[in-house]
Coordinates of C-alpha atoms in Angstrom, one line a residue:
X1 CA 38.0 77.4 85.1
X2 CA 35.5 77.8 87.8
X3 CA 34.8 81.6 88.8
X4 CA 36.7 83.0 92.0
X5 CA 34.6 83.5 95.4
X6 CA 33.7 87.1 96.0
X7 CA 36.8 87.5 98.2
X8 CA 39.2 86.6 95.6
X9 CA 38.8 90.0 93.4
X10 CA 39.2 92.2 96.9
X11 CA 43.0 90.1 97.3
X12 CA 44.0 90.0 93.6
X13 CA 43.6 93.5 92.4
X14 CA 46.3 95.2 95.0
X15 CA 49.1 92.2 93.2
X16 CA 48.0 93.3 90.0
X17 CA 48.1 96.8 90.5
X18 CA 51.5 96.1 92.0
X19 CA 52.5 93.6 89.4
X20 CA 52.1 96.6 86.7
X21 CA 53.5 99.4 89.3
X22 CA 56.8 97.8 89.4
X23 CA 57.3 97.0 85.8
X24 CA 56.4 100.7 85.2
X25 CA 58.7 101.7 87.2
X26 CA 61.5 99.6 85.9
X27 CA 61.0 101.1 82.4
X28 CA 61.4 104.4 84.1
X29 CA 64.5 103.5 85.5
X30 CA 65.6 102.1 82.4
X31 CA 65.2 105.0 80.6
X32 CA 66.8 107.5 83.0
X33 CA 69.5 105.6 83.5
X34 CA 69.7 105.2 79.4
X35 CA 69.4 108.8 79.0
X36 CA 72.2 109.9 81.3
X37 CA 74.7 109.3 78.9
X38 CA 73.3 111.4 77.0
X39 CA 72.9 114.1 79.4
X40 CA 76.5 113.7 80.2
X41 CA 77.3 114.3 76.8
X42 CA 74.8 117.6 76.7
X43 CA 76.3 119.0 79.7
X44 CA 80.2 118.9 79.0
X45 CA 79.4 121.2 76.0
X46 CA 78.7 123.9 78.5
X47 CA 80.8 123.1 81.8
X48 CA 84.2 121.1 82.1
X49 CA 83.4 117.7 83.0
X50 CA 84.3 117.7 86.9
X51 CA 81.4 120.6 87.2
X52 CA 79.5 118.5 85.2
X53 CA 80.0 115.3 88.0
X54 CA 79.5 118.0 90.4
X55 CA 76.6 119.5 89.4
X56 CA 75.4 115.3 88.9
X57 CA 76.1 114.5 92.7
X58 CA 74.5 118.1 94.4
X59 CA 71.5 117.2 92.9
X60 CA 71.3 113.8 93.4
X61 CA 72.6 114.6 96.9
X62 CA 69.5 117.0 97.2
X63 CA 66.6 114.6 96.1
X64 CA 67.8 111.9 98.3
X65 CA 68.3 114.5 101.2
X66 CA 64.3 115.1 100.8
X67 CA 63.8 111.6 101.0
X68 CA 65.5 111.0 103.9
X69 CA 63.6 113.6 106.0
X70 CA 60.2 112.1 104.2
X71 CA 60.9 109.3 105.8
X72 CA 62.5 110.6 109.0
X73 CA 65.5 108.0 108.8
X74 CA 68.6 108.9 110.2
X75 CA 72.0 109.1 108.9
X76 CA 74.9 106.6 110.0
X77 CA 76.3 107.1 113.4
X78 CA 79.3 104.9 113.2
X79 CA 82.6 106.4 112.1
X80 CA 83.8 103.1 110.7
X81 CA 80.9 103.2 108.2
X82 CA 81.4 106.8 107.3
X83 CA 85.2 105.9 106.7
X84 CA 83.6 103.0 104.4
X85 CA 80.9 105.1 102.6
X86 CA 84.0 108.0 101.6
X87 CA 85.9 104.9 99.9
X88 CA 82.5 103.9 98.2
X89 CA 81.8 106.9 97.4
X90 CA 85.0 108.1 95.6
X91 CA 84.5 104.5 93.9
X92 CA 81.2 104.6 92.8
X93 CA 80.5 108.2 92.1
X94 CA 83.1 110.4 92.4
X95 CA 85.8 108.6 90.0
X96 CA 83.2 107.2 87.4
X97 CA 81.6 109.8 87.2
X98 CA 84.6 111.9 86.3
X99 CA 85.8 109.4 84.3
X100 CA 82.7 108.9 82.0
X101 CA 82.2 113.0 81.9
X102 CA 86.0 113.2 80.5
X103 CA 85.6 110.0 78.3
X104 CA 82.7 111.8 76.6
X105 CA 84.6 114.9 75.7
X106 CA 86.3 112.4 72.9
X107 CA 84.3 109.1 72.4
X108 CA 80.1 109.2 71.5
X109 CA 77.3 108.5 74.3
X110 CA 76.9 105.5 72.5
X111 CA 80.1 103.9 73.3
X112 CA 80.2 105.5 76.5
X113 CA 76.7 103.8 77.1
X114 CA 78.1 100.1 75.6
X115 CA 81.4 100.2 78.2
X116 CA 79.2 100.9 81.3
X117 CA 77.6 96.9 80.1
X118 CA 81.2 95.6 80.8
X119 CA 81.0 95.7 84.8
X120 CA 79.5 92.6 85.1
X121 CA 82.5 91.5 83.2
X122 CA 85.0 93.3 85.3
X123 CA 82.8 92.2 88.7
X124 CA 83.0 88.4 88.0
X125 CA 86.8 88.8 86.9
X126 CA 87.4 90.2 90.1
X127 CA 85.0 88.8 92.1
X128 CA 87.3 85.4 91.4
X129 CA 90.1 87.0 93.3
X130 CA 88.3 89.1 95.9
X131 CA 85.2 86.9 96.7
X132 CA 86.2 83.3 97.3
X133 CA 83.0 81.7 97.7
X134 CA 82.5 82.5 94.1
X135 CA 83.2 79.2 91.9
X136 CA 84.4 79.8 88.3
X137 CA 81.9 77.7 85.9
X138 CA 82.3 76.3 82.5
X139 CA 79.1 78.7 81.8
X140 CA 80.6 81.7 83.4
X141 CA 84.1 81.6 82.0
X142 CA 82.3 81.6 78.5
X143 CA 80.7 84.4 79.7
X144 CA 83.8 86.5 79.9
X145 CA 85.1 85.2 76.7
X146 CA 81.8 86.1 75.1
X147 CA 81.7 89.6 76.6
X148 CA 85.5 90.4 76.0
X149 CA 84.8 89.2 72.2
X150 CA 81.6 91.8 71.9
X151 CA 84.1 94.3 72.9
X152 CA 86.3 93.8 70.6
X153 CA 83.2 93.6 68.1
X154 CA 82.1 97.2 69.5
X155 CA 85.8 98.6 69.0
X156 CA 86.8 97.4 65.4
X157 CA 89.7 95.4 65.8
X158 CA 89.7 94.0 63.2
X159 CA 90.5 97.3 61.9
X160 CA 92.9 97.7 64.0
X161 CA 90.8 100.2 66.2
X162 CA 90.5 102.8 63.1
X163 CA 88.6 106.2 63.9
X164 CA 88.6 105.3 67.8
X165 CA 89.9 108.0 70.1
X166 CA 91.6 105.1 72.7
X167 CA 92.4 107.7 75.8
X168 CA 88.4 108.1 75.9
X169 CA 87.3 104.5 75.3
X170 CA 90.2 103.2 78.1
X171 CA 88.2 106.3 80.6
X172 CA 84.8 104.6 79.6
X173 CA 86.4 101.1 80.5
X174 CA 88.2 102.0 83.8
X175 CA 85.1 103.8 85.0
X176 CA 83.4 100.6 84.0
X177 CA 86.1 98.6 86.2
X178 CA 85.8 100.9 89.1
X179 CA 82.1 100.1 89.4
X180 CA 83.1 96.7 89.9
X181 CA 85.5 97.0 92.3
X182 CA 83.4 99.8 94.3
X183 CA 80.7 97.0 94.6
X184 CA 83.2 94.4 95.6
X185 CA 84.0 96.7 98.3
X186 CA 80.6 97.7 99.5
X187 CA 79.8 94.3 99.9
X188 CA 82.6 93.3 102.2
X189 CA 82.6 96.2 104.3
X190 CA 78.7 97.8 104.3
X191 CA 76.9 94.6 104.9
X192 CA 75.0 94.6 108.2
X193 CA 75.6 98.0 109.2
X194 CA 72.2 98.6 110.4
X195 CA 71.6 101.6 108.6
X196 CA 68.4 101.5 105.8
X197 CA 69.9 101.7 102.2
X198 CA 68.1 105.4 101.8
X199 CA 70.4 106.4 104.6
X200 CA 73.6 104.9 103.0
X201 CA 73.0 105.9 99.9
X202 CA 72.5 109.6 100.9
X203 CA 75.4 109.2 102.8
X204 CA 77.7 108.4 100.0
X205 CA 76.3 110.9 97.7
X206 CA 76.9 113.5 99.7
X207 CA 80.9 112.2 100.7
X208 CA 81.2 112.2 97.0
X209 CA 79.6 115.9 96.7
X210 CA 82.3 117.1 99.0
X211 CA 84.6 115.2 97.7
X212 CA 84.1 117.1 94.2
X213 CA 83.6 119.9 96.0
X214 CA 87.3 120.0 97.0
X215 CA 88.4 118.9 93.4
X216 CA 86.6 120.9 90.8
X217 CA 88.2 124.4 91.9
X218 CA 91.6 123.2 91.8
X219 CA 91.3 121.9 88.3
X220 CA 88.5 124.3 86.4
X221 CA 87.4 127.5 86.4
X222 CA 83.7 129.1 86.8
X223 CA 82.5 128.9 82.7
X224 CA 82.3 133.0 80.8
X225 CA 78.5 131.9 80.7
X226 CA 75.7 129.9 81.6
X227 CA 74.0 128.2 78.6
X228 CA 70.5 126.6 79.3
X229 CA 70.7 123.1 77.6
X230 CA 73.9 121.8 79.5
X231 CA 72.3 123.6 83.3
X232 CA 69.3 121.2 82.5
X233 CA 71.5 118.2 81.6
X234 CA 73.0 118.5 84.4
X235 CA 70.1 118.9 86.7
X236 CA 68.3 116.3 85.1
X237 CA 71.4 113.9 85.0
X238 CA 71.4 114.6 88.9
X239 CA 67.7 114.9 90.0
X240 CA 66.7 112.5 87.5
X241 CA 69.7 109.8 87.1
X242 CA 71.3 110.0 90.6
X243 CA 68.9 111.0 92.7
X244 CA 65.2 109.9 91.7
X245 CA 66.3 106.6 90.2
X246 CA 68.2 105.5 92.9
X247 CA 64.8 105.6 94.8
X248 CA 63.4 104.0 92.3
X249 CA 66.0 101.2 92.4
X250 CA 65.0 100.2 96.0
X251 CA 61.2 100.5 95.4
X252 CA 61.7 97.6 92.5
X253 CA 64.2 95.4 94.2
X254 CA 62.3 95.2 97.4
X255 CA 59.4 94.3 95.8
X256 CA 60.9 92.2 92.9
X257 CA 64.1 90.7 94.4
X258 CA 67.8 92.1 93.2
X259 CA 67.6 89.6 90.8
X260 CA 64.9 90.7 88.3
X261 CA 66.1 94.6 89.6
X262 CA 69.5 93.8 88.4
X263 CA 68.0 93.0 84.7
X264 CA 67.8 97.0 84.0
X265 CA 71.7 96.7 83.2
X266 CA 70.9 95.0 79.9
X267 CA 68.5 97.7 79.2
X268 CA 70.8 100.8 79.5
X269 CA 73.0 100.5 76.7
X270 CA 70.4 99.8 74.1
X271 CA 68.7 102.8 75.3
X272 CA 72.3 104.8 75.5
X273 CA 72.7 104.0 71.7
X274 CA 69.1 104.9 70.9
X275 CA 68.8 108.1 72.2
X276 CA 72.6 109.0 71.3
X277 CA 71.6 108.0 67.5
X278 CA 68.0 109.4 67.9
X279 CA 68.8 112.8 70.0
X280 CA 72.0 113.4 69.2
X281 CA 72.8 112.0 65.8
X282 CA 75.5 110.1 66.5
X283 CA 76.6 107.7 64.0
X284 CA 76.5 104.3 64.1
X285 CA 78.0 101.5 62.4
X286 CA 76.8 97.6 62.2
X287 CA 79.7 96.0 64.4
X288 CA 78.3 98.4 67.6
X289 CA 74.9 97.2 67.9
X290 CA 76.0 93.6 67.4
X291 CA 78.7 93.9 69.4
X292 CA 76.8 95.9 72.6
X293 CA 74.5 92.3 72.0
X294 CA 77.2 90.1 72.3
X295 CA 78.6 92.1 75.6
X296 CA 75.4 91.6 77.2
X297 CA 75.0 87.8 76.4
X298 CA 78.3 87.2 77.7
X299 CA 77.2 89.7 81.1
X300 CA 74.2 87.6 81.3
X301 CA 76.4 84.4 81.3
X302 CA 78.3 85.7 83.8
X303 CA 75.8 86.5 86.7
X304 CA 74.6 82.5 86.3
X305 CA 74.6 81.2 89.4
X306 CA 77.3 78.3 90.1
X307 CA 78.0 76.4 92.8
X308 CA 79.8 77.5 96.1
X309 CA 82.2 76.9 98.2
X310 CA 81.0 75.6 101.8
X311 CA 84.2 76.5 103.8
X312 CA 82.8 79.7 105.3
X313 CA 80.2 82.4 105.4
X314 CA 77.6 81.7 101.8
X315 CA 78.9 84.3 99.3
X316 CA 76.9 87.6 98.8
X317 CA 74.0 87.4 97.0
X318 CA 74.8 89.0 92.9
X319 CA 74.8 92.7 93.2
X320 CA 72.4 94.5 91.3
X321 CA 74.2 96.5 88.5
X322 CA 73.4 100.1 87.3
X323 CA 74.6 102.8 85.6
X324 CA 76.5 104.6 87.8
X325 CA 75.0 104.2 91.3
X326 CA 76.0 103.0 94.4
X327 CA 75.5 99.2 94.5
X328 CA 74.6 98.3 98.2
X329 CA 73.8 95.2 99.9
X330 CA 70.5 94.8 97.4
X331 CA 69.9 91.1 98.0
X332 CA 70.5 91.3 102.4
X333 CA 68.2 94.7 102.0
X334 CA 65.0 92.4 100.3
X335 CA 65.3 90.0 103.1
X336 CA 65.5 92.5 106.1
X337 CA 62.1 93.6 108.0
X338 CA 63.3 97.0 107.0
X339 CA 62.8 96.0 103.0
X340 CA 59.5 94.3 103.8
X341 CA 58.4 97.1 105.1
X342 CA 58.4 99.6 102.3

Protein backbone atom coordinates (compact mmCIF):
# COMPACT_ATOMS: atom_id res chain seq x y z
CA UNK A 1 0.00 0.00 0.00
CA UNK A 2 1.54 3.27 -1.00
CA UNK A 3 1.97 5.73 2.10
CA UNK A 4 -0.74 8.60 2.47
CA UNK A 5 0.19 12.36 1.43
CA UNK A 6 0.96 14.57 4.36
CA UNK A 7 -2.64 15.74 4.44
CA UNK A 8 -4.14 12.50 4.90
CA UNK A 9 -2.97 11.93 8.73
CA UNK A 10 -4.29 15.77 9.63
CA UNK A 11 -8.10 14.27 8.14
CA UNK A 12 -7.95 10.66 9.55
CA UNK A 13 -6.97 11.07 13.09
CA UNK A 14 -10.35 13.26 14.20
CA UNK A 15 -12.49 9.83 12.52
CA UNK A 16 -10.44 7.65 14.46
CA UNK A 17 -10.53 9.45 17.57
CA UNK A 18 -14.25 9.54 16.91
CA UNK A 19 -14.50 6.00 15.74
CA UNK A 20 -13.12 4.96 19.39
CA UNK A 21 -15.15 7.92 21.24
CA UNK A 22 -18.42 6.46 20.22
CA UNK A 23 -17.69 2.86 20.91
CA UNK A 24 -16.54 4.07 24.35
CA UNK A 25 -19.29 5.51 24.98
CA UNK A 26 -21.63 2.73 23.90
CA UNK A 27 -20.03 0.39 26.44
CA UNK A 28 -20.78 3.13 28.92
CA UNK A 29 -24.25 3.15 28.12
CA UNK A 30 -24.32 -0.49 28.11
CA UNK A 31 -23.21 -0.75 31.38
CA UNK A 32 -25.44 1.85 33.02
CA UNK A 33 -28.24 0.75 31.59
CA UNK A 34 -27.06 -3.06 32.67
CA UNK A 35 -26.53 -1.90 36.10
CA UNK A 36 -29.86 -0.24 36.73
CA UNK A 37 -31.55 -3.27 37.39
CA UNK A 38 -29.54 -3.73 39.84
CA UNK A 39 -29.78 -0.49 41.42
CA UNK A 40 -33.49 -0.88 41.32
CA UNK A 41 -33.14 -3.92 43.27
CA UNK A 42 -30.61 -1.98 45.85
CA UNK A 43 -32.93 0.80 46.34
CA UNK A 44 -36.40 -1.01 47.11
CA UNK A 45 -34.52 -2.47 50.19
CA UNK A 46 -34.57 0.96 51.62
CA UNK A 47 -37.63 2.92 50.06
CA UNK A 48 -41.05 1.45 48.68
CA UNK A 49 -40.71 1.16 45.08
CA UNK A 50 -42.87 4.37 43.77
CA UNK A 51 -40.04 6.54 45.97
CA UNK A 52 -37.68 4.54 44.39
CA UNK A 53 -39.23 5.57 40.54
CA UNK A 54 -39.35 8.89 42.07
CA UNK A 55 -36.28 9.42 43.31
CA UNK A 56 -35.10 7.64 39.49
CA UNK A 57 -37.08 10.51 37.48
CA UNK A 58 -35.88 13.83 39.94
CA UNK A 59 -32.70 13.01 39.14
CA UNK A 60 -32.75 12.14 35.84
CA UNK A 61 -35.07 15.16 35.56
CA UNK A 62 -32.16 17.21 37.11
CA UNK A 63 -29.12 16.15 34.91
CA UNK A 64 -31.09 16.74 31.79
CA UNK A 65 -32.40 20.12 33.21
CA UNK A 66 -28.45 21.10 33.25
CA UNK A 67 -28.16 20.06 29.93
CA UNK A 68 -30.71 21.88 28.64
CA UNK A 69 -29.42 25.27 29.95
CA UNK A 70 -25.74 24.12 28.68
CA UNK A 71 -27.04 24.21 25.60
CA UNK A 72 -29.48 27.06 25.93
CA UNK A 73 -32.37 25.00 24.05
CA UNK A 74 -35.73 25.72 24.85
CA UNK A 75 -38.54 23.71 26.06
CA UNK A 76 -41.72 22.94 23.83
CA UNK A 77 -44.12 25.67 23.30
CA UNK A 78 -47.00 23.84 21.85
CA UNK A 79 -49.68 22.55 24.08
CA UNK A 80 -50.49 19.68 21.85
CA UNK A 81 -46.98 18.35 22.29
CA UNK A 82 -46.99 18.77 26.03
CA UNK A 83 -50.49 16.86 26.04
CA UNK A 84 -48.30 14.17 23.97
CA UNK A 85 -45.09 14.19 26.04
CA UNK A 86 -47.65 13.54 29.59
CA UNK A 87 -48.98 10.35 27.69
CA UNK A 88 -45.24 9.39 26.75
CA UNK A 89 -44.24 10.05 29.71
CA UNK A 90 -46.67 8.02 31.96
CA UNK A 91 -45.76 5.25 29.20
CA UNK A 92 -42.26 5.25 29.18
CA UNK A 93 -41.24 6.28 32.62
CA UNK A 94 -43.78 6.63 34.95
CA UNK A 95 -45.56 3.07 34.57
CA UNK A 96 -42.37 1.06 33.83
CA UNK A 97 -40.66 2.31 36.01
CA UNK A 98 -43.16 1.43 38.72
CA UNK A 99 -43.74 -1.59 37.33
CA UNK A 100 -40.08 -2.92 37.18
CA UNK A 101 -39.45 -1.29 40.93
CA UNK A 102 -42.56 -3.50 42.25
CA UNK A 103 -41.60 -6.52 40.01
CA UNK A 104 -38.30 -6.57 41.88
CA UNK A 105 -39.63 -6.62 45.32
CA UNK A 106 -40.41 -10.58 44.30
CA UNK A 107 -38.57 -11.74 41.11
CA UNK A 108 -34.32 -11.30 40.81
CA UNK A 109 -32.52 -8.29 38.78
CA UNK A 110 -31.72 -11.01 36.54
CA UNK A 111 -35.12 -11.78 35.29
CA UNK A 112 -36.11 -8.33 35.68
CA UNK A 113 -33.05 -7.51 33.33
CA UNK A 114 -34.10 -10.73 30.68
CA UNK A 115 -38.02 -9.30 30.38
CA UNK A 116 -36.93 -5.69 29.54
CA UNK A 117 -35.12 -7.88 26.09
CA UNK A 118 -38.80 -8.76 25.16
CA UNK A 119 -39.90 -5.14 23.81
CA UNK A 120 -38.75 -5.66 20.67
CA UNK A 121 -40.97 -8.59 20.77
CA UNK A 122 -43.92 -6.72 22.08
CA UNK A 123 -43.05 -3.61 19.44
CA UNK A 124 -43.13 -5.77 16.26
CA UNK A 125 -46.32 -7.57 17.63
CA UNK A 126 -47.88 -4.38 17.88
CA UNK A 127 -46.32 -2.58 15.46
CA UNK A 128 -48.36 -5.12 12.93
CA UNK A 129 -51.57 -3.67 14.20
CA UNK A 130 -50.67 -0.02 14.91
CA UNK A 131 -48.04 0.68 12.17
CA UNK A 132 -49.36 -0.49 8.76
CA UNK A 133 -46.50 0.19 6.63
CA UNK A 134 -44.85 -2.54 8.57
CA UNK A 135 -44.97 -5.95 6.42
CA UNK A 136 -44.90 -9.22 8.51
CA UNK A 137 -41.84 -11.45 6.98
CA UNK A 138 -41.15 -15.04 6.96
CA UNK A 139 -37.88 -13.89 8.91
CA UNK A 140 -39.65 -11.70 11.39
CA UNK A 141 -42.49 -13.94 12.28
CA UNK A 142 -39.69 -16.49 13.29
CA UNK A 143 -38.43 -13.92 15.22
CA UNK A 144 -41.33 -13.83 17.53
CA UNK A 145 -41.61 -17.53 17.72
CA UNK A 146 -37.93 -17.60 18.60
CA UNK A 147 -38.24 -14.88 21.27
CA UNK A 148 -41.60 -16.18 22.78
CA UNK A 149 -39.73 -19.78 22.94
CA UNK A 150 -36.53 -18.16 24.99
CA UNK A 151 -39.08 -17.00 27.25
CA UNK A 152 -40.51 -19.80 28.02
CA UNK A 153 -36.81 -21.23 28.17
CA UNK A 154 -36.02 -18.26 30.82
CA UNK A 155 -39.31 -19.18 32.92
CA UNK A 156 -39.15 -23.10 33.19
CA UNK A 157 -42.16 -24.31 31.76
CA UNK A 158 -41.33 -27.25 31.38
CA UNK A 159 -41.58 -27.27 34.99
CA UNK A 160 -44.46 -25.96 35.00
CA UNK A 161 -43.03 -22.45 36.16
CA UNK A 162 -41.73 -24.06 39.59
CA UNK A 163 -40.05 -21.47 42.20
CA UNK A 164 -41.34 -18.45 39.92
CA UNK A 165 -43.18 -15.71 41.83
CA UNK A 166 -45.74 -15.10 38.54
CA UNK A 167 -47.32 -11.58 39.91
CA UNK A 168 -43.56 -10.15 39.62
CA UNK A 169 -42.53 -11.80 36.37
CA UNK A 170 -46.15 -10.68 34.61
CA UNK A 171 -44.97 -6.68 36.19
CA UNK A 172 -41.49 -7.29 34.52
CA UNK A 173 -43.49 -8.30 31.22
CA UNK A 174 -46.13 -5.53 31.07
CA UNK A 175 -43.59 -2.95 31.84
CA UNK A 176 -41.77 -4.64 28.98
CA UNK A 177 -45.06 -4.24 26.83
CA UNK A 178 -45.64 -0.68 27.81
CA UNK A 179 -42.25 0.35 26.41
CA UNK A 180 -43.47 -0.90 23.26
CA UNK A 181 -46.52 0.68 23.07
CA UNK A 182 -45.05 4.13 24.57
CA UNK A 183 -42.67 4.01 21.44
CA UNK A 184 -45.48 3.25 19.05
CA UNK A 185 -47.03 6.19 20.36
CA UNK A 186 -44.17 8.60 20.36
CA UNK A 187 -43.65 7.88 16.91
CA UNK A 188 -47.03 8.76 15.68
CA UNK A 189 -47.60 11.69 17.52
CA UNK A 190 -43.89 13.42 18.39
CA UNK A 191 -42.45 13.24 14.98
CA UNK A 192 -41.75 16.60 13.46
CA UNK A 193 -42.48 18.69 16.36
CA UNK A 194 -39.62 20.90 15.97
CA UNK A 195 -38.39 20.68 19.21
CA UNK A 196 -34.47 19.08 19.62
CA UNK A 197 -34.70 15.59 21.38
CA UNK A 198 -32.75 17.17 24.56
CA UNK A 199 -35.72 19.39 24.92
CA UNK A 200 -38.34 16.47 24.55
CA UNK A 201 -36.77 14.34 26.54
CA UNK A 202 -36.43 16.76 29.48
CA UNK A 203 -39.79 17.51 28.93
CA UNK A 204 -41.10 14.09 29.49
CA UNK A 205 -38.97 13.41 32.38
CA UNK A 206 -40.11 16.04 34.18
CA UNK A 207 -44.22 15.28 33.29
CA UNK A 208 -43.37 11.95 34.68
CA UNK A 209 -41.60 13.55 37.89
CA UNK A 210 -44.85 15.31 38.60
CA UNK A 211 -46.69 12.76 37.72
CA UNK A 212 -44.94 10.57 40.63
CA UNK A 213 -45.02 13.39 42.50
CA UNK A 214 -48.84 13.29 42.78
CA UNK A 215 -48.77 9.39 43.25
CA UNK A 216 -46.10 8.40 45.71
CA UNK A 217 -47.85 10.23 48.79
CA UNK A 218 -51.06 8.76 48.30
CA UNK A 219 -49.71 5.22 48.28
CA UNK A 220 -46.36 5.32 50.73
CA UNK A 221 -45.24 6.86 53.51
CA UNK A 222 -41.79 8.84 54.30
CA UNK A 223 -39.32 5.58 55.34
CA UNK A 224 -38.39 5.51 59.80
CA UNK A 225 -34.82 6.05 58.22
CA UNK A 226 -32.51 6.87 55.56
CA UNK A 227 -30.03 4.07 54.79
CA UNK A 228 -26.95 4.98 52.59
CA UNK A 229 -26.75 2.14 49.92
CA UNK A 230 -30.49 2.36 48.61
CA UNK A 231 -30.09 6.78 48.62
CA UNK A 232 -27.04 6.03 46.21
CA UNK A 233 -29.00 3.50 44.17
CA UNK A 234 -31.34 5.65 43.64
CA UNK A 235 -29.30 8.60 42.77
CA UNK A 236 -27.20 6.71 40.65
CA UNK A 237 -30.10 4.78 38.96
CA UNK A 238 -31.37 8.54 38.24
CA UNK A 239 -28.24 10.61 37.46
CA UNK A 240 -26.61 7.77 36.05
CA UNK A 241 -29.38 5.47 34.16
CA UNK A 242 -32.01 8.22 33.38
CA UNK A 243 -30.39 11.11 33.13
CA UNK A 244 -26.54 10.87 31.87
CA UNK A 245 -27.31 7.95 29.58
CA UNK A 246 -29.99 9.35 27.84
CA UNK A 247 -27.41 12.01 26.76
CA UNK A 248 -25.31 9.56 26.00
CA UNK A 249 -27.89 7.87 23.70
CA UNK A 250 -28.19 10.88 21.36
CA UNK A 251 -24.32 11.50 21.25
CA UNK A 252 -24.05 7.79 19.76
CA UNK A 253 -27.02 7.69 17.50
CA UNK A 254 -26.26 10.92 15.92
CA UNK A 255 -23.01 10.05 15.17
CA UNK A 256 -23.58 6.22 14.50
CA UNK A 257 -27.18 6.06 13.11
CA UNK A 258 -30.26 4.54 15.37
CA UNK A 259 -29.37 1.49 13.90
CA UNK A 260 -25.97 0.51 15.42
CA UNK A 261 -27.36 2.81 18.74
CA UNK A 262 -30.23 0.53 18.94
CA UNK A 263 -27.65 -2.64 19.26
CA UNK A 264 -27.08 -1.67 23.25
CA UNK A 265 -30.53 -3.55 23.80
CA UNK A 266 -28.83 -6.94 23.28
CA UNK A 267 -26.19 -5.74 25.70
CA UNK A 268 -28.31 -4.97 28.79
CA UNK A 269 -29.54 -8.18 29.88
CA UNK A 270 -26.28 -9.99 29.76
CA UNK A 271 -24.95 -7.29 31.83
CA UNK A 272 -28.36 -7.32 34.07
CA UNK A 273 -27.57 -11.11 34.83
CA UNK A 274 -23.79 -10.41 35.38
CA UNK A 275 -23.89 -7.95 37.74
CA UNK A 276 -27.11 -9.48 39.52
CA UNK A 277 -25.03 -12.96 39.86
CA UNK A 278 -21.69 -10.98 40.42
CA UNK A 279 -22.95 -8.02 42.91
CA UNK A 280 -25.74 -9.39 44.25
CA UNK A 281 -25.46 -13.20 44.33
CA UNK A 282 -28.31 -14.10 42.77
CA UNK A 283 -28.61 -17.46 41.63
CA UNK A 284 -28.70 -18.73 38.45
CA UNK A 285 -29.66 -21.68 36.65
CA UNK A 286 -28.64 -23.05 32.92
CA UNK A 287 -32.16 -22.52 31.20
CA UNK A 288 -31.75 -18.37 32.05
CA UNK A 289 -28.69 -17.72 30.32
CA UNK A 290 -29.67 -19.83 27.31
CA UNK A 291 -32.90 -18.70 27.25
CA UNK A 292 -32.02 -14.55 27.72
CA UNK A 293 -29.79 -15.90 24.26
CA UNK A 294 -32.56 -17.29 22.53
CA UNK A 295 -34.85 -14.00 23.41
CA UNK A 296 -32.40 -11.83 21.83
CA UNK A 297 -31.87 -13.86 18.62
CA UNK A 298 -35.42 -13.97 18.15
CA UNK A 299 -35.40 -9.70 19.06
CA UNK A 300 -32.63 -9.47 16.56
CA UNK A 301 -34.88 -11.31 13.88
CA UNK A 302 -37.46 -9.12 14.55
CA UNK A 303 -35.93 -5.62 13.81
CA UNK A 304 -34.86 -7.22 10.12
CA UNK A 305 -35.88 -4.95 7.78
CA UNK A 306 -38.78 -6.22 5.28
CA UNK A 307 -40.38 -4.84 2.72
CA UNK A 308 -43.08 -2.01 2.84
CA UNK A 309 -46.11 -1.06 1.95
CA UNK A 310 -46.10 1.91 -0.76
CA UNK A 311 -49.75 3.15 -0.12
CA UNK A 312 -48.76 6.11 2.03
CA UNK A 313 -46.23 7.94 4.09
CA UNK A 314 -42.73 5.29 4.30
CA UNK A 315 -43.03 3.73 7.82
CA UNK A 316 -40.80 5.10 10.65
CA UNK A 317 -37.53 4.26 10.73
CA UNK A 318 -36.90 1.11 13.73
CA UNK A 319 -36.85 2.76 17.04
CA UNK A 320 -33.87 2.46 18.98
CA UNK A 321 -34.59 0.34 22.10
CA UNK A 322 -33.29 0.91 25.79
CA UNK A 323 -33.85 0.12 29.06
CA UNK A 324 -36.23 2.25 30.17
CA UNK A 325 -35.91 5.50 28.33
CA UNK A 326 -37.97 7.48 26.27
CA UNK A 327 -37.63 6.27 22.64
CA UNK A 328 -38.06 9.43 20.39
CA UNK A 329 -37.95 9.89 16.86
CA UNK A 330 -34.06 8.47 16.76
CA UNK A 331 -33.84 7.74 13.11
CA UNK A 332 -35.76 11.52 11.84
CA UNK A 333 -33.32 13.15 14.73
CA UNK A 334 -29.85 11.59 12.67
CA UNK A 335 -31.07 13.06 9.50
CA UNK A 336 -32.20 16.66 10.79
CA UNK A 337 -29.52 19.66 10.62
CA UNK A 338 -30.13 19.80 14.24
CA UNK A 339 -28.47 16.03 14.71
CA UNK A 340 -25.64 16.95 12.29
CA UNK A 341 -24.92 19.51 14.23
CA UNK A 342 -23.94 18.06 17.57
Amino acid sequence: MSSPSPSVPSAAAPVRARTVDWRVRFGVLALIWGFSFLFIKVGTEGFAPFQVTFGRLLFGTAVLAVALLVKRERLPRSARTWGHLAVAAFLLNALPFSLFAYAELTIPSTLAGICNATTPLWGMVLSLVALSEDRPTRVRAAGLGIGFIGVLTVLGAWQGFSGLDFTGTALALLASFSYAVGWIYVRRTLAGTGSSNLSLACSQVGLATLQLAFVTPLFTTWPSRIELLPLLSVIALGALGTGYAMLLQYGVVAEVGPTTAAMVTYFIPVIATAAGVAVLGEQLTWNTPVGALVVLAGAALTQTRGPRRTSGTPAPEPVAAGSGEPARELAAESRSPRAAAR
